[in-house]
XYZ file of N, CA, C and O in Angstrom:
376
model
N -34.425 15.798 88.241
C -35.204 15.624 89.034
C -35.662 15.675 90.297
O -35.829 16.367 91.109
N -34.373 14.521 91.059
C -34.891 14.191 92.492
C -33.992 15.188 92.959
O -34.373 15.023 94.646
N -32.693 15.862 92.454
C -32.094 16.772 93.453
C -33.117 17.386 93.991
O -33.067 18.314 95.303
N -33.836 17.977 93.071
C -34.600 19.004 93.424
C -35.917 18.668 94.347
O -35.864 19.676 95.486
N -36.577 17.227 94.509
C -37.248 17.172 95.391
C -36.651 17.334 96.573
O -36.808 17.011 97.813
N -35.943 15.886 96.493
C -35.073 15.807 97.786
C -34.544 16.834 98.972
O -34.716 17.059 100.099
N -33.887 18.053 98.203
C -33.877 19.091 98.570
C -34.720 19.909 99.128
O -34.322 20.989 100.366
N -35.759 19.712 98.743
C -36.696 20.384 99.793
C -37.241 19.918 100.709
O -37.992 20.612 101.343
N -36.759 18.316 100.989
C -37.257 18.349 102.682
C -36.661 18.821 103.281
O -35.279 18.910 103.254
N -36.974 19.400 104.935
C -36.228 20.022 105.849
C -35.271 19.462 106.353
O -35.580 17.825 106.485
N -33.955 19.829 106.092
C -32.770 19.255 106.638
C -32.408 18.432 106.191
O -31.116 17.602 106.929
N -32.868 17.922 105.233
C -32.196 16.836 103.996
C -30.814 17.693 103.730
O -30.872 18.792 103.115
N -29.577 17.168 103.530
C -28.355 17.846 103.006
C -27.736 16.795 101.725
O -27.979 15.772 101.949
N -27.972 17.604 100.793
C -27.285 16.472 99.713
C -25.853 16.320 99.311
O -25.157 17.450 99.390
N -25.338 15.086 99.467
C -23.669 15.158 99.183
C -23.492 14.177 98.101
O -24.089 13.183 98.284
N -22.347 14.448 97.246
C -21.642 13.197 96.349
C -21.517 12.478 97.159
O -20.800 12.316 98.437
N -21.277 10.802 96.062
C -20.279 10.073 96.870
C -19.520 9.616 95.842
O -19.683 8.187 95.341
N -18.480 10.228 95.521
C -17.155 9.539 94.484
C -16.761 7.985 94.898
O -17.108 7.900 95.919
N -16.666 7.053 93.981
C -16.674 5.994 94.220
C -17.699 5.090 94.618
O -17.506 4.108 94.644
N -18.812 5.328 94.868
C -20.024 5.143 95.925
C -19.487 4.302 97.254
O -20.128 3.045 97.710
N -18.673 4.901 97.695
C -18.013 4.503 99.314
C -19.168 4.538 100.153
O -18.903 3.645 101.113
N -19.513 5.373 100.175
C -20.928 5.411 101.221
C -22.180 4.530 100.669
O -22.340 3.763 102.024
N -22.163 4.521 99.313
C -23.326 3.240 99.477
C -22.434 2.163 99.541
O -23.379 1.284 100.392
N -21.309 1.957 99.581
C -21.137 0.659 100.533
C -21.359 0.199 101.233
O -21.585 -0.933 102.162
N -20.973 1.213 102.035
C -20.405 0.764 103.578
C -22.248 1.185 104.148
O -22.397 0.227 105.270
N -23.158 1.498 103.253
C -24.230 1.331 104.122
C -25.024 -0.254 103.273
O -26.575 0.077 103.666
N -24.220 -0.527 102.573
C -25.084 -1.511 101.911
C -26.103 -1.538 100.869
O -26.925 -2.382 100.121
N -26.136 -0.295 100.088
C -26.606 0.685 98.853
C -26.734 -0.462 97.929
O -25.289 0.141 96.937
N -27.149 -0.863 96.833
C -26.759 -1.719 96.104
C -27.518 -1.067 94.659
O -27.173 -1.319 93.407
N -28.559 -0.261 94.936
C -29.593 0.381 94.066
C -29.554 1.723 94.804
O -30.103 2.193 95.283
N -30.200 2.338 93.152
C -30.456 4.011 93.335
C -31.306 4.382 94.750
O -31.601 5.348 95.061
N -32.505 3.552 94.052
C -33.854 3.847 95.156
C -33.025 3.071 96.667
O -34.283 3.460 97.717
N -32.289 2.933 97.418
C -32.232 2.369 99.015
C -31.910 3.403 99.643
O -31.543 4.612 99.424
N -33.419 3.297 100.317
C -32.870 4.385 101.834
C -32.534 3.455 102.934
O -33.530 2.449 102.901
N -32.278 4.144 103.780
C -31.585 3.779 105.186
C -31.833 4.944 106.324
O -31.548 6.121 106.184
N -32.259 4.509 107.423
C -32.766 5.235 108.170
C -32.081 4.638 109.463
O -32.260 3.487 109.772
N -31.303 5.305 110.153
C -30.610 4.948 111.823
C -31.025 5.937 112.503
O -31.412 7.089 112.600
N -31.853 5.159 113.814
C -32.356 6.000 115.248
C -30.741 6.463 115.623
O -29.852 6.479 115.650
N -31.065 7.451 116.893
C -30.000 8.469 117.324
C -29.381 7.748 118.053
O -28.073 7.796 118.484
N -29.961 6.332 118.498
C -29.006 5.757 118.979
C -28.165 4.638 118.203
O -27.751 3.433 118.531
N -27.879 5.119 116.790
C -27.203 4.349 115.854
C -27.721 3.127 115.577
O -27.144 2.270 114.316
N -28.983 2.520 115.453
C -29.399 1.043 115.789
C -30.274 1.491 113.888
O -31.055 2.717 113.925
N -29.529 0.297 113.187
C -30.613 0.348 111.846
C -32.230 0.729 111.977
O -32.571 -0.298 112.944
N -32.688 1.348 112.000
C -34.257 1.474 111.841
C -35.360 0.965 110.201
O -36.164 0.336 110.892
N -34.489 1.515 108.912
C -35.246 1.006 107.956
C -34.235 0.978 106.912
O -33.592 1.566 107.005
N -34.598 0.087 106.337
C -33.324 -0.675 105.031
C -34.453 -0.911 103.682
O -35.397 -1.704 103.794
N -34.717 0.014 102.783
C -35.051 -0.725 101.585
C -35.656 0.494 100.568
O -35.247 1.876 100.556
N -36.806 -0.011 100.027
C -37.174 1.168 98.791
C -38.419 1.771 99.198
O -39.085 1.709 99.974
N -38.850 2.864 98.735
C -39.698 3.685 99.170
C -40.283 4.267 97.719
O -41.232 5.456 98.025
N -40.656 3.460 97.056
C -41.046 3.523 95.300
C -41.710 2.511 94.979
O -41.398 1.719 95.224
N -43.202 2.474 94.397
C -43.685 1.135 94.498
C -43.233 0.603 92.924
O -43.080 -0.678 92.977
N -42.393 0.987 92.073
C -41.544 0.278 91.261
C -40.463 1.547 90.604
O -40.306 2.880 90.936
N -39.405 1.041 89.760
C -38.435 1.732 89.207
C -38.956 3.197 88.594
O -39.826 3.088 87.695
N -38.851 4.361 88.873
C -38.753 5.169 88.565
C -40.255 5.806 88.536
O -40.961 6.914 88.011
N -41.054 5.492 89.524
C -42.212 6.331 89.725
C -42.294 6.523 91.296
O -42.065 5.343 91.978
N -42.768 7.291 91.225
C -43.106 8.059 93.324
C -44.801 7.404 93.555
O -45.625 6.770 92.272
N -45.129 7.683 94.672
C -46.122 7.554 95.165
C -46.011 6.551 96.105
O -45.515 6.011 96.389
N -47.803 6.327 96.446
C -47.554 5.782 98.290
C -47.554 4.231 97.971
O -47.302 3.150 96.446
N -46.718 3.629 99.218
C -46.915 2.320 98.612
C -46.466 1.404 100.272
O -45.708 2.561 100.826
N -46.219 0.220 100.482
C -45.866 -0.270 101.800
C -44.229 0.898 102.153
O -43.991 0.756 103.697
N -43.186 0.785 101.567
C -42.029 1.085 102.071
C -42.113 2.570 102.541
O -41.807 2.835 103.531
N -42.781 3.221 101.464
C -43.243 4.280 102.193
C -43.802 4.863 103.392
O -43.459 5.543 104.165
N -44.851 4.297 103.520
C -45.853 4.051 104.787
C -45.167 3.752 106.166
O -45.237 4.478 106.763
N -43.957 2.626 105.885
C -43.617 2.100 106.704
C -42.822 3.052 107.877
O -42.280 3.155 108.693
N -42.084 3.638 106.546
C -40.541 4.720 107.053
C -41.313 5.697 108.074
O -40.764 6.167 108.481
N -42.496 5.903 107.457
C -43.527 7.068 107.703
C -43.851 7.154 109.283
O -43.582 7.712 110.259
N -44.089 5.920 108.926
C -44.637 5.101 110.650
C -43.686 4.862 111.529
O -43.629 5.603 112.726
N -42.787 4.551 111.212
C -41.307 4.594 111.810
C -41.304 5.388 112.279
O -40.438 6.060 113.629
N -40.849 7.172 111.650
C -40.381 8.020 111.949
C -41.330 9.004 112.783
O -41.127 9.656 113.893
N -42.871 8.731 112.894
C -43.456 8.966 113.675
C -43.464 7.979 114.806
O -43.516 8.858 116.576
N -43.248 7.229 115.304
C -43.016 6.291 116.118
C -41.515 5.486 115.916
O -42.265 4.090 115.748
N -41.015 5.708 116.455
C -39.281 5.504 116.849
C -39.266 4.051 117.941
O -38.413 2.605 117.576
N -40.720 3.384 118.203
C -41.058 2.516 119.259
C -41.419 0.689 118.332
O -41.376 -0.177 118.773
N -41.536 1.277 117.050
C -41.829 0.286 115.949
C -41.225 -0.802 115.463
O -39.585 -0.089 115.781
N -40.889 -1.862 114.853
C -40.172 -2.763 114.760
C -39.764 -2.259 113.589
O -39.892 -1.536 112.942
N -38.150 -2.703 113.676
C -36.992 -2.093 112.323
C -37.898 -2.589 110.672
O -38.163 -3.972 111.402
N -37.681 -2.424 109.898
C -38.682 -2.756 108.586
C -37.342 -2.801 107.475
O -36.486 -1.671 107.835
N -37.819 -4.147 106.594
C -36.951 -3.815 105.349
C -38.191 -3.868 104.503
O -39.367 -4.592 104.382
N -38.174 -3.440 103.091
C -38.909 -3.908 101.435
C -38.179 -3.648 100.706
O -36.935 -3.035 100.418
N -38.580 -3.949 99.490
C -38.320 -4.028 98.398
C -37.774 -2.996 97.748
O -38.043 -1.618 97.756
N -35.949 -2.911 97.594
C -35.745 -1.739 96.781
C -35.888 -1.732 95.033
O -35.276 -2.652 94.144
N -36.366 -0.658 94.698
C -36.636 -0.850 92.988
C -35.494 0.586 92.082
O -35.937 1.741 93.294
N -34.872 0.590 91.758
C -34.373 1.422 91.175
C -32.993 0.865 90.166
O -33.347 0.565 89.736
N -32.286 2.163 90.027
C -30.790 1.756 88.668
C -29.424 0.899 89.641
O -29.451 1.400 90.588
N -29.075 -0.125 89.263
C -27.795 -0.634 89.937
C -27.235 0.088 89.834
O -26.619 1.265 89.201
N -26.778 0.470 91.211
C -25.132 1.157 91.170
C -23.906 0.843 90.767
O -23.439 -0.793 90.941
N -22.736 1.449 90.176
C -21.339 0.707 90.225
C -20.496 0.475 91.018
O -21.252 1.025 92.016
N -20.162 -0.553 91.047
C -19.156 -1.372 91.934
C -18.475 0.389 92.366
O -17.983 0.955 91.450
N -17.834 0.281 94.183
C -17.387 1.186 94.587
C -15.593 1.354 93.515
O -15.079 -0.059 93.256
N -15.076 2.121 93.377
C -14.001 2.065 92.703
C -12.586 2.245 93.902
O -12.842 2.791 95.001
N -11.289 2.125 93.282
C -10.389 2.047 94.596
C -9.785 0.964 95.673
O -10.537 0.189 95.607
N -9.770 1.176 96.455
C -8.987 0.671 97.854
C -9.348 -0.832 97.822
O -9.560 -1.587 98.733
N -9.722 -1.839 96.796
C -9.949 -3.397 96.770
C -11.325 -3.695 97.471
O -11.296 -4.729 98.390
N -12.175 -2.798 97.306
C -13.420 -3.487 98.294
C -14.356 -4.456 97.694
O -14.307 -4.633 96.879
């Protein structure tokens, strides 16, 4: 279900994350974690964009992310994340 909705966003490419290596690199512990980095490499947003686990809709995280995308001068924000806990990464003793 989420693959179809995520793939419909212009410019979005979906990729698998075997062993959760990318999730670990970006500090994502929950399936609903979203991160946004600016063109300068700075973290601009880290958090959730759903009001609760398994539910879509308007919420502070989604509004803040949209505001940052519209106005990159806004202060970096973080919001609570709702979703399923991600498995520990496998391999290289992380």
